[in-house]
Short mmCIF file of C-alpha atoms and ligand atoms in Angstrom, two decimals:
data_model
loop_
_atom_site.label_atom_id
_atom_site.label_comp_id
_atom_site.label_asym_id
_atom_site.label_seq_id
_atom_site.Cartn_x
_atom_site.Cartn_y
_atom_site.Cartn_z
CA MET M 671 15.70 -27.87 92.85
CA GLN M 672 14.89 -31.34 94.15
CA LEU M 673 16.12 -32.81 90.85
CA GLU M 674 19.39 -30.88 91.00
CA ALA M 675 19.91 -32.21 94.52
CA GLU M 676 19.27 -35.77 93.30
CA LYS M 677 21.71 -35.29 90.43
CA ALA M 678 24.34 -34.19 92.94
CA VAL M 679 23.64 -37.24 95.14
CA ALA M 680 23.99 -39.62 92.15
CA ALA M 681 27.12 -37.82 90.99
CA ARG M 682 28.80 -38.08 94.39
CA ALA M 683 28.10 -41.83 94.48
CA ALA M 684 29.58 -42.21 90.99
CA ALA M 685 32.64 -40.10 91.82
CA ALA M 686 33.30 -42.42 94.78
CA LEU M 687 33.96 -45.26 92.29
CA VAL M 688 37.00 -43.47 90.84
CA GLU M 689 40.38 -44.48 92.22
CA ASP M 690 43.76 -42.78 92.22
CA GLY M 691 45.66 -43.27 88.95
CA MET M 692 42.58 -44.15 86.88
CA LYS M 693 41.94 -43.10 83.30
CA VAL M 694 38.43 -41.60 83.36
CA GLY M 695 35.88 -40.81 80.65
CA LEU M 696 33.66 -37.82 81.38
CA GLY M 697 30.18 -37.54 79.87
CA THR M 698 28.15 -34.39 79.23
CA GLY M 699 25.20 -32.69 80.91
CA SER M 700 24.02 -31.22 84.19
CA THR M 701 24.57 -34.43 86.17
CA VAL M 702 28.10 -34.59 84.81
CA SER M 703 28.65 -31.02 86.02
CA HIS M 704 27.96 -32.29 89.55
CA LEU M 705 30.29 -35.22 88.90
CA LEU M 706 33.12 -32.91 87.91
CA THR M 707 32.77 -30.96 91.15
CA ALA M 708 32.65 -34.14 93.23
CA LEU M 709 35.63 -35.60 91.38
CA ALA M 710 37.71 -32.44 91.75
CA GLU M 711 36.90 -32.34 95.47
CA ARG M 712 38.39 -35.81 95.90
CA GLY M 713 41.80 -34.51 94.83
CA LEU M 714 42.79 -37.74 93.09
CA SER M 715 45.52 -38.02 90.49
CA VAL M 716 43.45 -39.05 87.46
CA ARG M 717 43.66 -38.44 83.73
CA CYS M 718 40.42 -37.69 81.94
CA VAL M 719 38.94 -37.59 78.47
CA SER M 720 35.94 -35.38 77.78
CA THR M 721 32.93 -35.97 75.50
CA SER M 722 32.23 -32.28 74.81
CA PRO M 723 33.90 -28.87 74.84
CA ARG M 724 31.56 -27.84 77.71
CA THR M 725 32.66 -30.71 79.93
CA GLU M 726 36.28 -30.09 79.01
CA ASP M 727 36.05 -26.40 79.95
CA ILE M 728 34.44 -27.12 83.33
CA ALA M 729 36.84 -29.98 84.08
CA ARG M 730 39.89 -27.86 83.32
CA SER M 731 38.53 -24.94 85.36
CA LEU M 732 38.28 -27.33 88.32
CA GLY M 733 41.88 -28.45 87.87
CA LEU M 734 41.17 -31.86 86.34
CA ASP M 735 43.72 -33.21 83.85
CA VAL M 736 42.01 -33.59 80.45
CA THR M 737 43.65 -35.13 77.41
CA THR M 738 42.59 -37.03 74.28
CA LEU M 739 41.10 -40.50 74.07
CA ASP M 740 43.80 -41.47 71.59
CA GLU M 741 46.44 -40.61 74.16
CA LEU M 742 44.75 -42.52 76.99
CA GLY M 743 43.67 -45.56 74.99
CA ARG M 744 41.62 -47.96 77.14
CA LEU M 745 39.81 -46.23 80.03
CA ASP M 746 39.29 -47.70 83.49
CA ILE M 747 35.92 -46.06 83.90
CA ALA M 748 33.56 -43.70 82.07
CA ILE M 749 30.78 -41.89 83.89
CA ASP M 750 27.81 -40.16 82.28
CA GLY M 751 24.20 -39.15 82.72
CA ALA M 752 21.24 -40.34 80.62
CA ASP M 753 17.87 -39.05 79.47
CA GLN M 754 16.04 -42.31 80.17
CA VAL M 755 16.97 -45.79 81.45
CA ASP M 756 14.58 -48.67 80.82
CA ASP M 757 14.08 -51.73 83.04
CA ALA M 758 16.48 -53.84 80.92
CA GLY M 759 19.26 -51.24 81.19
CA TRP M 760 18.97 -49.72 77.72
CA LEU M 761 19.63 -45.96 77.67
CA ILE M 762 18.47 -43.00 75.66
CA LYS M 763 21.22 -40.40 75.59
CA GLY M 764 21.90 -37.28 73.58
CA GLY M 765 19.65 -34.67 75.18
CA GLY M 766 22.82 -32.60 75.17
CA ALA M 767 23.65 -33.72 71.60
CA ALA M 768 26.91 -35.36 72.69
CA HIS M 769 25.78 -38.98 72.17
CA THR M 770 28.24 -39.88 69.40
CA ARG M 771 31.30 -38.99 71.45
CA GLU M 772 29.65 -40.34 74.60
CA LYS M 773 29.15 -43.74 72.98
CA ILE M 774 32.76 -43.85 71.75
CA VAL M 775 34.03 -43.05 75.25
CA ALA M 776 31.65 -45.53 76.92
CA ALA M 777 32.81 -48.28 74.55
CA ALA M 778 36.46 -47.49 75.38
CA ALA M 779 35.93 -48.03 79.10
CA ASP M 780 36.19 -51.20 81.18
CA ARG M 781 33.36 -49.90 83.33
CA PHE M 782 30.58 -47.57 82.13
CA VAL M 783 28.68 -45.98 84.99
CA VAL M 784 25.41 -44.14 84.41
CA MET M 785 24.11 -41.79 87.11
CA VAL M 786 20.58 -40.43 87.05
CA ASP M 787 17.93 -38.69 89.10
CA SER M 788 14.63 -40.39 89.96
CA THR M 789 12.82 -39.14 86.82
CA LYS M 790 15.06 -41.08 84.42
CA PRO M 791 14.21 -44.76 85.06
CA VAL M 792 11.15 -45.70 82.95
CA PRO M 793 9.41 -48.99 82.13
CA ARG M 794 9.19 -47.93 78.47
CA PHE M 795 10.99 -45.16 76.59
CA THR M 796 9.00 -42.01 75.89
CA TRP M 797 11.81 -39.80 74.61
CA PRO M 798 12.64 -39.50 70.90
CA VAL M 799 16.01 -40.97 69.94
CA PRO M 800 18.70 -38.30 69.39
CA LEU M 801 20.60 -38.65 66.13
CA GLU M 802 23.76 -37.21 64.65
CA LEU M 803 23.52 -37.06 60.85
CA LEU M 804 25.93 -36.25 58.06
CA GLU M 805 25.10 -33.03 56.22
CA PHE M 806 25.72 -34.76 52.86
CA GLY M 807 22.45 -36.17 51.56
CA LEU M 808 20.52 -34.97 54.60
CA THR M 809 17.13 -34.91 52.85
CA SER M 810 17.64 -38.43 51.56
CA THR M 811 18.75 -39.69 54.99
CA MET M 812 15.72 -38.09 56.65
CA ARG M 813 13.40 -39.71 54.10
CA LEU M 814 14.87 -43.13 54.92
CA LEU M 815 14.48 -42.50 58.65
CA GLY M 816 10.77 -41.57 58.52
CA ASP M 817 9.52 -39.54 61.48
CA VAL M 818 12.58 -37.40 62.20
CA THR M 819 12.93 -33.70 63.08
CA LEU M 820 15.99 -31.48 62.98
CA ARG M 821 16.91 -30.01 66.35
CA ASP M 822 17.47 -26.24 66.52
CA VAL M 823 20.92 -26.50 68.07
CA PRO M 824 24.47 -25.94 66.81
CA ARG M 825 26.28 -28.70 64.92
CA SER M 826 28.18 -31.24 66.97
CA PRO M 827 31.89 -30.46 67.50
CA ASP M 828 32.49 -32.97 64.70
CA GLY M 829 30.22 -31.12 62.26
CA GLY M 830 27.22 -33.46 62.56
CA VAL M 831 23.59 -32.31 62.25
CA ILE M 832 21.56 -33.04 65.38
CA ALA M 833 18.06 -34.52 64.94
CA ASP M 834 15.49 -36.64 66.80
CA TRP M 835 13.75 -39.81 65.68
CA HIS M 836 10.12 -40.16 66.85
CA GLY M 837 9.16 -43.69 65.84
CA ASP M 838 7.86 -46.55 67.96
CA LEU M 839 10.31 -47.69 70.65
CA ASP M 840 8.71 -50.94 71.84
CA ASP M 841 11.80 -52.84 70.66
CA PRO M 842 14.92 -50.70 71.30
CA GLU M 843 17.26 -53.34 69.89
CA ALA M 844 15.42 -53.40 66.54
CA VAL M 845 15.31 -49.59 66.42
CA ALA M 846 19.03 -49.37 67.21
CA ALA M 847 19.80 -51.84 64.41
CA PHE M 848 17.61 -49.88 61.96
CA LEU M 849 19.20 -46.54 62.85
CA SER M 850 22.75 -47.96 62.72
CA ALA M 851 22.05 -49.48 59.31
CA THR M 852 20.73 -46.26 57.78
CA PRO M 853 23.36 -44.54 55.61
CA GLY M 854 23.97 -40.96 56.74
CA VAL M 855 23.41 -41.71 60.44
CA VAL M 856 26.69 -41.01 62.23
CA ASP M 857 25.28 -42.44 65.44
CA HIS M 858 22.15 -42.50 67.59
CA GLY M 859 21.38 -42.13 71.28
CA LEU M 860 20.27 -45.70 72.02
CA PHE M 861 22.90 -47.41 74.18
CA PRO M 862 22.50 -51.19 74.66
CA ALA M 863 22.31 -52.59 78.17
CA SER M 864 25.45 -54.61 77.46
CA MET M 865 27.44 -51.37 77.29
CA THR M 866 26.58 -50.26 80.82
CA SER M 867 28.10 -51.84 83.91
CA ASP M 868 26.41 -49.77 86.64
CA VAL M 869 23.32 -47.60 86.96
CA ILE M 870 23.24 -45.28 89.96
CA ILE M 871 19.81 -43.82 90.71
CA ALA M 872 19.25 -41.09 93.30
CA ARG M 873 15.82 -40.86 94.97
CA GLY M 874 15.89 -37.97 97.39
CA THR M 875 19.04 -38.63 99.40
CA ASP M 876 18.90 -42.42 98.83
CA VAL M 877 21.01 -44.16 96.21
CA GLU M 878 20.10 -47.35 94.33
CA HIS M 879 23.12 -49.00 92.68
CA ARG M 880 22.16 -51.48 89.92
CA ARG M 881 25.06 -53.62 88.67
CA LEU M 882 24.42 -54.90 85.14
CA ARG M 883 27.70 -56.81 84.69
C1 LIG J 1609 24.15 -35.51 76.71
C2 LIG J 1609 23.50 -36.62 77.44
C3 LIG J 1609 23.20 -36.39 78.88
O1 LIG J 1609 23.84 -37.36 79.64
C4 LIG J 1609 21.70 -36.49 79.08
O2 LIG J 1609 21.07 -35.54 78.24
C5 LIG J 1609 21.33 -36.22 80.54
O3 LIG J 1609 21.60 -34.88 80.86
P1 LIG J 1609 21.36 -34.29 82.30
O4 LIG J 1609 22.38 -34.91 83.21
O5 LIG J 1609 21.55 -32.81 82.11
O6 LIG J 1609 19.96 -34.63 82.73
O7 LIG J 1609 23.22 -37.67 76.93
O8 LIG J 1609 24.31 -35.81 75.35
#
């Protein structure tokens, strides 16, 4: 309950960054659900792109205008949750298996805002890295990746197989390069610090706003 309250606090702070007329990218997850409520309550005229069918359904039910990324082009802001944030600003995302679309939307935005509860900032990652893999050659891809497990969840909306990589994460940049360079990996849940502009962390009712660029 305390965590849900913190997610709502972080989401309200993130929603406050959205201005009338903006083109907005919407992430996926429980913190994003709070964001959608907070955004709808503001009654702004904004156009949104969603990173998952679930977010799209909730956004539309709240009266938010959702269209495609191709139609909107460059976004003013994208807002999303994360599974972990390290001290340098790297993220692990994809607990909700939406990391491929989330990364595309984050990269299309001038400002990428991450909002998290107090359990998400960590000195060193402890989560596995979510992966989206092509079905073709799956066994071969998994052999190249090493310690990887398939996740018992539906395919991504784009047909990708969801998996998790359990190797050593002391050097996220090196791991990200390895995963990106492995044929059959559609994308992975490591987001570089350079992608994120703001990290909003809720601790109880307090908000810490870290600006990365
Ligand atoms: C979905 C994600 C989510 O942002 C991440 O899993 C955090 O979710 P929540 O806000 O429910 O804690 O990356 O793919």
